[in-house]
Amino acid sequence: TIDVSDASPTVRVHPTAEALSRAAAAMFVSLGQRAIEARQRFTVALAGGSTPQRLYALLAEDAWREQLDWSAVEIFFGDERAVAPDHDDSNFRMANDVMLAPLAVPVKRIHRMPAERADLAAAAADYQAELARVFRLDVDAAAPVFDLVLLGLGSDGHTASLFPHTRALGVDDAWVAANDVPQLDTQRLTLTLPVLNRAAMVMFLVTGADKANVLAEVLEGPPDPARLPAQSVQPAAGLVYWFVDEAAAVKLSRPATSCGPTTGS
Ligand code: 6PG
C-alpha cells in the first residue's frame, strides 16, 4: 500500500537492470489496472533514452500485455529530440518499435511530440493543445494530472529534456516547452515541471555505474536544481519511485529497500 502523506521518494534497489525492468512492468500494469477501473483510462508519459527499452519490450510480451486493456491507455511523451519520427534518435520511434506497434495500441491513443517541425515553439503549443483536448482541460487551466510519468536520469542530472541551466527549467506558465540545449548543440521538446509535478506517480528508471555519482547527488546532495534538474521533480500530491539497479546505487548512503528479481509493486 502507498502512503501519499510520505513526501520522501521511495528508492528501490534491484540486483540487475532486468529485475528492475520486471518490477517496473509490474508496477506499470498495476497502476494501469487501477486507473482504468477508476476512470476508464490510464494516462502515461513515456521516457526516452535507453533505460526503459527493456520495460517497454516486457510490456509487449503476452504475459504482461494480457493484464492491461491497451485500448484504454493514452500514451504521451515526456520529451522528444528534434528529429523525424522514423529517425534512430526519436523517442517515439523507440517506444513504437519496441512496444506500441507490437501491442497494436490504437493510433488515436498515441500522442507523439512533433519535434521534427521547424517551429518548435509552435510544436510545443500544439502539444499543449493536444494535452488539453485529451485531458478535457482549458489550455490555460492547471496542468493535467498524469496517472504515470516515466523518467530517466542523465549523468549530468537532466530528466526529460530539462537539462542543467536551460530555459525550460524555469518555465512555469506552459505545459510543454521547446528547449535549447547548448551542451548538446541541439533543441528538444519537453514537458515542463508544472506537468511533472502534478503527476499522481513518477517512476524514475536509473541503471548503470555511470549514473552512480549523479544519483547520489540528486537524492542525497544539497539542493542545486539548476545544475541537477531531476531534483525539481517533486509532485505536490503524487508519489515518486526511484527504480535503481545495484550498479547505480553504489554511492547511496541511506538505506534503501532492496528487492528480489520478482518484486513488483
Ligand atoms: C531522452 C530522455 C532523457 C533520458 C535520460 C537518460 O530523450 O534522452 O527522455 O531524459 O531519460 O537522458 O537516458 P538513458 O536511459 O539513455 O541513460
mmCIF file of C-alpha atoms and ligand atoms in Angstrom:
data_model
loop_
_atom_site.group_PDB
_atom_site.id
_atom_site.type_symbol
_atom_site.label_atom_id
_atom_site.label_comp_id
_atom_site.label_asym_id
_atom_site.label_seq_id
_atom_site.Cartn_x
_atom_site.Cartn_y
_atom_site.Cartn_z
ATOM 1 C CA THR A 1 0.000 0.000 0.000
ATOM 2 C CA ILE A 2 1.047 3.527 -0.706
ATOM 3 C CA ASP A 3 1.085 6.434 1.710
ATOM 4 C CA VAL A 4 0.580 9.744 -0.052
ATOM 5 C CA SER A 5 1.420 11.698 3.081
ATOM 6 C CA ASP A 6 5.013 10.465 2.916
ATOM 7 C CA ALA A 7 6.694 13.172 0.853
ATOM 8 C CA SER A 8 10.087 11.499 0.603
ATOM 9 C CA PRO A 9 10.714 9.483 -2.536
ATOM 10 C CA THR A 10 10.791 5.721 -2.383
ATOM 11 C CA VAL A 11 14.054 4.228 -3.604
ATOM 12 C CA ARG A 12 14.034 0.582 -4.630
ATOM 13 C CA VAL A 13 17.287 -1.114 -5.453
ATOM 14 C CA HIS A 14 17.143 -4.136 -7.738
ATOM 15 C CA PRO A 15 20.005 -6.555 -8.296
ATOM 16 C CA THR A 16 20.057 -6.117 -12.060
ATOM 17 C CA ALA A 17 18.589 -3.970 -14.814
ATOM 18 C CA GLU A 18 16.463 -6.963 -15.820
ATOM 19 C CA ALA A 19 15.000 -7.287 -12.327
ATOM 20 C CA LEU A 20 14.366 -3.549 -12.288
ATOM 21 C CA SER A 21 12.570 -3.718 -15.633
ATOM 22 C CA ARG A 22 10.339 -6.550 -14.413
ATOM 23 C CA ALA A 23 9.455 -4.709 -11.222
ATOM 24 C CA ALA A 24 8.704 -1.576 -13.229
ATOM 25 C CA ALA A 25 6.494 -3.599 -15.595
ATOM 26 C CA ALA A 26 4.573 -4.984 -12.630
ATOM 27 C CA MET A 27 4.016 -1.510 -11.228
ATOM 28 C CA PHE A 28 3.073 -0.099 -14.659
ATOM 29 C CA VAL A 29 0.427 -2.795 -15.113
ATOM 30 C CA SER A 30 -0.914 -2.460 -11.601
ATOM 31 C CA LEU A 31 -1.213 1.336 -11.860
ATOM 32 C CA GLY A 32 -2.881 0.924 -15.240
ATOM 33 C CA GLN A 33 -5.406 -1.587 -13.965
ATOM 34 C CA ARG A 34 -6.325 0.681 -11.079
ATOM 35 C CA ALA A 35 -6.629 3.800 -13.243
ATOM 36 C CA ILE A 36 -8.786 2.043 -15.835
ATOM 37 C CA GLU A 37 -11.013 0.600 -13.155
ATOM 38 C CA ALA A 38 -11.448 4.000 -11.509
ATOM 39 C CA ARG A 39 -11.524 6.311 -14.523
ATOM 40 C CA GLN A 40 -11.798 4.066 -17.601
ATOM 41 C CA ARG A 41 -8.372 5.164 -18.828
ATOM 42 C CA PHE A 42 -4.684 5.260 -17.966
ATOM 43 C CA THR A 43 -2.678 8.353 -18.907
ATOM 44 C CA VAL A 44 1.063 7.840 -19.234
ATOM 45 C CA ALA A 45 4.044 9.943 -20.287
ATOM 46 C CA LEU A 46 6.855 7.756 -21.598
ATOM 47 C CA ALA A 47 10.558 8.368 -21.138
ATOM 48 C CA GLY A 48 13.042 8.158 -23.968
ATOM 49 C CA GLY A 49 16.646 7.076 -23.822
ATOM 50 C CA SER A 50 17.892 3.532 -23.490
ATOM 51 C CA THR A 51 16.978 2.532 -19.940
ATOM 52 C CA PRO A 52 13.206 1.998 -20.426
ATOM 53 C CA GLN A 53 13.551 -0.097 -23.589
ATOM 54 C CA ARG A 54 13.530 -3.382 -21.715
ATOM 55 C CA LEU A 55 10.453 -2.305 -19.720
ATOM 56 C CA TYR A 56 8.665 -1.444 -22.952
ATOM 57 C CA ALA A 57 9.627 -4.770 -24.520
ATOM 58 C CA LEU A 58 8.380 -6.664 -21.466
ATOM 59 C CA LEU A 59 5.042 -4.852 -21.538
ATOM 60 C CA ALA A 60 4.566 -6.063 -25.110
ATOM 61 C CA GLU A 61 5.112 -9.716 -24.115
ATOM 62 C CA ASP A 62 1.997 -11.851 -23.829
ATOM 63 C CA ALA A 63 2.226 -12.380 -20.078
ATOM 64 C CA TRP A 64 2.099 -8.649 -19.454
ATOM 65 C CA ARG A 65 0.006 -7.399 -22.340
ATOM 66 C CA GLU A 66 -2.949 -9.529 -21.334
ATOM 67 C CA GLN A 67 -3.127 -7.787 -17.980
ATOM 68 C CA LEU A 68 -3.909 -4.345 -19.345
ATOM 69 C CA ASP A 69 -6.609 -3.023 -21.657
ATOM 70 C CA TRP A 70 -4.257 -1.216 -24.006
ATOM 71 C CA SER A 71 -7.156 0.414 -25.868
ATOM 72 C CA ALA A 72 -7.711 2.482 -22.699
ATOM 73 C CA VAL A 73 -4.118 3.702 -22.361
ATOM 74 C CA GLU A 74 -3.361 7.255 -23.515
ATOM 75 C CA ILE A 75 0.314 7.438 -24.451
ATOM 76 C CA PHE A 76 2.168 10.743 -24.287
ATOM 77 C CA PHE A 77 5.883 11.511 -24.225
ATOM 78 C CA GLY A 78 7.950 13.342 -21.639
ATOM 79 C CA ASP A 79 10.339 14.694 -24.229
ATOM 80 C CA GLU A 80 11.417 14.358 -27.823
ATOM 81 C CA ARG A 81 14.502 15.006 -29.877
ATOM 82 C CA ALA A 82 14.260 17.371 -32.856
ATOM 83 C CA VAL A 83 14.264 14.603 -35.440
ATOM 84 C CA ALA A 84 11.749 12.921 -37.712
ATOM 85 C CA PRO A 85 9.615 10.182 -36.121
ATOM 86 C CA ASP A 86 11.398 7.492 -38.136
ATOM 87 C CA HIS A 87 14.868 8.670 -37.049
ATOM 88 C CA ASP A 88 17.047 6.408 -34.908
ATOM 89 C CA ASP A 89 17.166 9.082 -32.192
ATOM 90 C CA SER A 90 13.397 9.517 -31.988
ATOM 91 C CA ASN A 91 11.910 8.618 -28.626
ATOM 92 C CA PHE A 92 8.609 7.938 -30.357
ATOM 93 C CA ARG A 93 10.289 5.546 -32.764
ATOM 94 C CA MET A 94 11.920 3.606 -29.953
ATOM 95 C CA ALA A 95 8.688 3.237 -27.996
ATOM 96 C CA ASN A 96 6.734 2.483 -31.151
ATOM 97 C CA ASP A 97 9.127 -0.199 -32.384
ATOM 98 C CA VAL A 98 9.503 -1.921 -29.036
ATOM 99 C CA MET A 99 6.042 -1.554 -27.534
ATOM 100 C CA LEU A 100 3.317 0.460 -29.242
ATOM 101 C CA ALA A 101 3.337 -1.281 -32.628
ATOM 102 C CA PRO A 102 3.671 -4.799 -31.189
ATOM 103 C CA LEU A 103 0.799 -4.037 -28.796
ATOM 104 C CA ALA A 104 -1.274 -2.530 -31.609
ATOM 105 C CA VAL A 105 -2.088 0.490 -29.467
ATOM 106 C CA PRO A 106 -4.707 2.464 -31.426
ATOM 107 C CA VAL A 107 -3.082 5.363 -33.248
ATOM 108 C CA LYS A 108 -5.588 7.814 -31.756
ATOM 109 C CA ARG A 109 -4.251 6.936 -28.300
ATOM 110 C CA ILE A 110 -0.632 7.669 -29.228
ATOM 111 C CA HIS A 111 0.285 11.312 -28.814
ATOM 112 C CA ARG A 112 3.804 11.853 -30.054
ATOM 113 C CA MET A 113 5.625 15.164 -29.750
ATOM 114 C CA PRO A 114 6.035 16.725 -33.216
ATOM 115 C CA ALA A 115 9.632 17.745 -32.588
ATOM 116 C CA GLU A 116 10.635 17.386 -36.248
ATOM 117 C CA ARG A 117 8.895 20.676 -37.022
ATOM 118 C CA ALA A 118 10.958 23.740 -37.849
ATOM 119 C CA ASP A 119 8.985 25.935 -35.455
ATOM 120 C CA LEU A 120 9.456 24.149 -32.151
ATOM 121 C CA ALA A 121 7.674 26.845 -30.159
ATOM 122 C CA ALA A 122 4.561 26.251 -32.261
ATOM 123 C CA ALA A 123 5.040 22.495 -31.876
ATOM 124 C CA ALA A 124 5.137 22.930 -28.089
ATOM 125 C CA ALA A 125 1.930 24.973 -28.159
ATOM 126 C CA ASP A 126 0.247 22.347 -30.340
ATOM 127 C CA TYR A 127 1.286 19.563 -27.980
ATOM 128 C CA GLN A 128 -0.145 21.542 -25.090
ATOM 129 C CA ALA A 129 -3.408 21.840 -27.050
ATOM 130 C CA GLU A 130 -3.349 18.076 -27.615
ATOM 131 C CA LEU A 131 -2.910 17.506 -23.874
ATOM 132 C CA ALA A 132 -5.783 19.878 -23.167
ATOM 133 C CA ARG A 133 -8.013 18.048 -25.648
ATOM 134 C CA VAL A 134 -7.331 14.569 -24.299
ATOM 135 C CA PHE A 135 -7.454 15.616 -20.635
ATOM 136 C CA ARG A 136 -10.507 17.798 -21.355
ATOM 137 C CA LEU A 137 -8.935 20.922 -19.889
ATOM 138 C CA ASP A 138 -8.661 24.521 -20.940
ATOM 139 C CA VAL A 139 -5.163 25.283 -22.218
ATOM 140 C CA ASP A 140 -4.805 27.928 -19.522
ATOM 141 C CA ALA A 141 -6.015 25.680 -16.699
ATOM 142 C CA ALA A 142 -3.779 23.955 -14.173
ATOM 143 C CA ALA A 143 -1.627 21.262 -15.757
ATOM 144 C CA PRO A 144 -3.016 17.800 -16.476
ATOM 145 C CA VAL A 145 -2.586 15.100 -13.859
ATOM 146 C CA PHE A 146 -0.894 12.082 -15.417
ATOM 147 C CA ASP A 147 -1.543 8.731 -13.805
ATOM 148 C CA LEU A 148 2.091 7.886 -14.510
ATOM 149 C CA VAL A 149 5.154 9.779 -15.704
ATOM 150 C CA LEU A 150 8.193 7.671 -16.555
ATOM 151 C CA LEU A 151 11.511 9.463 -16.360
ATOM 152 C CA GLY A 152 15.196 8.742 -16.765
ATOM 153 C CA LEU A 153 18.207 10.461 -15.289
ATOM 154 C CA GLY A 154 21.099 11.739 -17.361
ATOM 155 C CA SER A 155 24.582 11.575 -15.921
ATOM 156 C CA ASP A 156 24.501 15.407 -15.960
ATOM 157 C CA GLY A 157 21.385 15.455 -13.769
ATOM 158 C CA HIS A 158 18.853 16.121 -16.536
ATOM 159 C CA THR A 159 15.485 14.479 -16.740
ATOM 160 C CA ALA A 160 13.016 14.534 -19.606
ATOM 161 C CA SER A 161 14.693 17.310 -21.662
ATOM 162 C CA LEU A 162 15.150 19.593 -18.692
ATOM 163 C CA PHE A 163 18.896 19.999 -18.962
ATOM 164 C CA PRO A 164 21.046 21.858 -16.427
ATOM 165 C CA HIS A 165 20.836 25.645 -16.674
ATOM 166 C CA THR A 166 18.439 25.605 -19.652
ATOM 167 C CA ARG A 167 15.440 27.857 -20.190
ATOM 168 C CA ALA A 168 12.746 25.195 -19.960
ATOM 169 C CA LEU A 169 13.662 24.587 -16.323
ATOM 170 C CA GLY A 170 12.206 27.963 -15.442
ATOM 171 C CA VAL A 171 9.014 27.687 -17.478
ATOM 172 C CA ASP A 172 6.081 27.896 -15.093
ATOM 173 C CA ASP A 173 3.348 29.107 -17.447
ATOM 174 C CA ALA A 174 3.304 26.322 -20.054
ATOM 175 C CA TRP A 175 2.975 22.547 -20.015
ATOM 176 C CA VAL A 176 5.329 21.958 -22.928
ATOM 177 C CA ALA A 177 8.451 23.854 -23.893
ATOM 178 C CA ALA A 178 10.902 23.996 -26.746
ATOM 179 C CA ASN A 179 14.296 23.871 -25.113
ATOM 180 C CA ASP A 180 17.673 24.940 -26.449
ATOM 181 C CA VAL A 181 20.264 22.524 -25.177
ATOM 182 C CA PRO A 182 23.604 24.188 -25.910
ATOM 183 C CA GLN A 183 25.552 21.417 -24.181
ATOM 184 C CA LEU A 184 24.328 19.024 -26.883
ATOM 185 C CA ASP A 185 24.130 21.714 -29.559
ATOM 186 C CA THR A 186 20.519 20.765 -30.157
ATOM 187 C CA GLN A 187 16.907 21.502 -29.349
ATOM 188 C CA ARG A 188 14.269 19.380 -27.687
ATOM 189 C CA LEU A 189 10.613 19.431 -26.778
ATOM 190 C CA THR A 190 9.888 18.659 -23.160
ATOM 191 C CA LEU A 191 7.100 18.545 -20.650
ATOM 192 C CA THR A 192 7.711 21.209 -18.023
ATOM 193 C CA LEU A 193 7.943 20.996 -14.248
ATOM 194 C CA PRO A 194 4.333 22.180 -13.773
ATOM 195 C CA VAL A 195 3.235 18.970 -15.519
ATOM 196 C CA LEU A 196 5.769 16.609 -13.961
ATOM 197 C CA ASN A 197 4.885 17.971 -10.541
ATOM 198 C CA ARG A 198 1.157 17.375 -10.989
ATOM 199 C CA ALA A 199 1.615 13.667 -11.718
ATOM 200 C CA ALA A 200 -0.022 11.094 -9.465
ATOM 201 C CA MET A 201 3.037 8.867 -9.843
ATOM 202 C CA VAL A 202 6.537 9.412 -11.181
ATOM 203 C CA MET A 203 8.785 6.427 -11.798
ATOM 204 C CA PHE A 204 12.457 7.140 -12.425
ATOM 205 C CA LEU A 205 14.410 4.276 -14.005
ATOM 206 C CA VAL A 206 18.145 4.507 -13.404
ATOM 207 C CA THR A 207 20.723 1.835 -14.212
ATOM 208 C CA GLY A 208 24.469 1.532 -14.575
ATOM 209 C CA ALA A 209 27.632 2.658 -12.858
ATOM 210 C CA ASP A 210 27.823 5.873 -14.897
ATOM 211 C CA LYS A 211 24.733 7.128 -13.035
ATOM 212 C CA ALA A 212 26.012 6.338 -9.522
ATOM 213 C CA ASN A 213 27.541 9.727 -8.749
ATOM 214 C CA VAL A 214 24.702 11.820 -10.082
ATOM 215 C CA LEU A 215 22.068 9.639 -8.447
ATOM 216 C CA ALA A 216 23.676 10.162 -5.044
ATOM 217 C CA GLU A 217 23.874 13.899 -5.694
ATOM 218 C CA VAL A 218 20.255 14.124 -6.799
ATOM 219 C CA LEU A 219 18.897 12.086 -3.908
ATOM 220 C CA GLU A 220 21.287 12.947 -1.097
ATOM 221 C CA GLY A 221 23.252 16.030 -2.074
ATOM 222 C CA PRO A 222 22.427 19.636 -1.276
ATOM 223 C CA PRO A 223 19.643 21.177 -3.334
ATOM 224 C CA ASP A 224 21.060 22.557 -6.573
ATOM 225 C CA PRO A 225 18.159 22.251 -9.001
ATOM 226 C CA ALA A 226 19.604 24.471 -11.734
ATOM 227 C CA ARG A 227 22.525 22.068 -12.002
ATOM 228 C CA LEU A 228 20.531 18.937 -11.101
ATOM 229 C CA PRO A 229 17.098 19.359 -12.715
ATOM 230 C CA ALA A 230 15.904 15.937 -11.548
ATOM 231 C CA GLN A 231 15.862 17.349 -8.002
ATOM 232 C CA SER A 232 12.956 19.578 -9.021
ATOM 233 C CA VAL A 233 10.649 16.649 -9.705
ATOM 234 C CA GLN A 234 8.602 16.620 -6.525
ATOM 235 C CA PRO A 235 4.901 16.210 -7.272
ATOM 236 C CA ALA A 236 2.837 18.110 -4.728
ATOM 237 C CA ALA A 237 0.184 15.418 -4.441
ATOM 238 C CA GLY A 238 1.913 12.483 -6.066
ATOM 239 C CA LEU A 239 4.462 9.805 -5.393
ATOM 240 C CA VAL A 240 7.991 9.391 -6.675
ATOM 241 C CA TYR A 241 9.540 5.952 -7.021
ATOM 242 C CA TRP A 242 13.155 5.522 -7.991
ATOM 243 C CA PHE A 243 13.820 2.145 -9.632
ATOM 244 C CA VAL A 244 17.570 1.747 -9.355
ATOM 245 C CA ASP A 245 19.915 -1.127 -10.063
ATOM 246 C CA GLU A 246 22.796 -2.034 -7.790
ATOM 247 C CA ALA A 247 25.392 -0.532 -10.111
ATOM 248 C CA ALA A 248 23.693 2.866 -9.961
ATOM 249 C CA ALA A 249 23.034 2.606 -6.216
ATOM 250 C CA VAL A 250 26.603 2.099 -5.004
ATOM 251 C CA LYS A 251 27.088 5.711 -3.910
ATOM 252 C CA LEU A 252 23.838 5.963 -1.962
ATOM 253 C CA SER A 253 24.337 6.101 1.758
ATOM 254 C CA ARG A 254 20.876 5.957 3.191
ATOM 255 C CA PRO A 255 19.156 2.622 3.487
ATOM 256 C CA ALA A 256 17.001 1.764 0.507
ATOM 257 C CA THR A 257 14.596 -1.083 0.003
ATOM 258 C CA SER A 258 16.398 -3.961 -1.660
ATOM 259 C CA CYS A 259 14.245 -6.036 -3.909
ATOM 260 C CA GLY A 260 14.455 -9.519 -5.309
ATOM 261 C CA PRO A 261 14.125 -10.125 -9.022
ATOM 262 C CA THR A 262 10.383 -10.791 -8.969
ATOM 263 C CA THR A 263 9.309 -7.998 -6.628
ATOM 264 C CA GLY A 264 6.578 -5.887 -8.105
ATOM 265 C CA SER A 265 4.508 -3.106 -6.655
HETATM 266 C C1 6PG B 1 15.810 11.440 -23.697
HETATM 267 C C2 6PG B 1 15.223 11.305 -22.367
HETATM 268 C C3 6PG B 1 16.173 11.551 -21.269
HETATM 269 C C4 6PG B 1 16.672 10.227 -20.729
HETATM 270 C C5 6PG B 1 17.968 10.387 -20.000
HETATM 271 C C6 6PG B 1 18.536 9.048 -19.581
HETATM 272 O O1 6PG B 1 15.107 11.777 -24.616
HETATM 273 O O2 6PG B 1 17.012 11.195 -23.807
HETATM 274 O O3 6PG B 1 13.914 11.139 -22.169
HETATM 275 O O4 6PG B 1 15.701 12.357 -20.249
HETATM 276 O O5 6PG B 1 15.713 9.648 -19.899
HETATM 277 O O6 6PG B 1 18.874 11.022 -20.868
HETATM 278 O O7 6PG B 1 18.780 8.312 -20.742
HETATM 279 P P1 6PG B 1 19.327 6.833 -20.733
HETATM 280 O O8 6PG B 1 18.206 5.973 -20.219
HETATM 281 O O9 6PG B 1 19.631 6.523 -22.165
HETATM 282 O O10 6PG B 1 20.517 6.810 -19.862
#
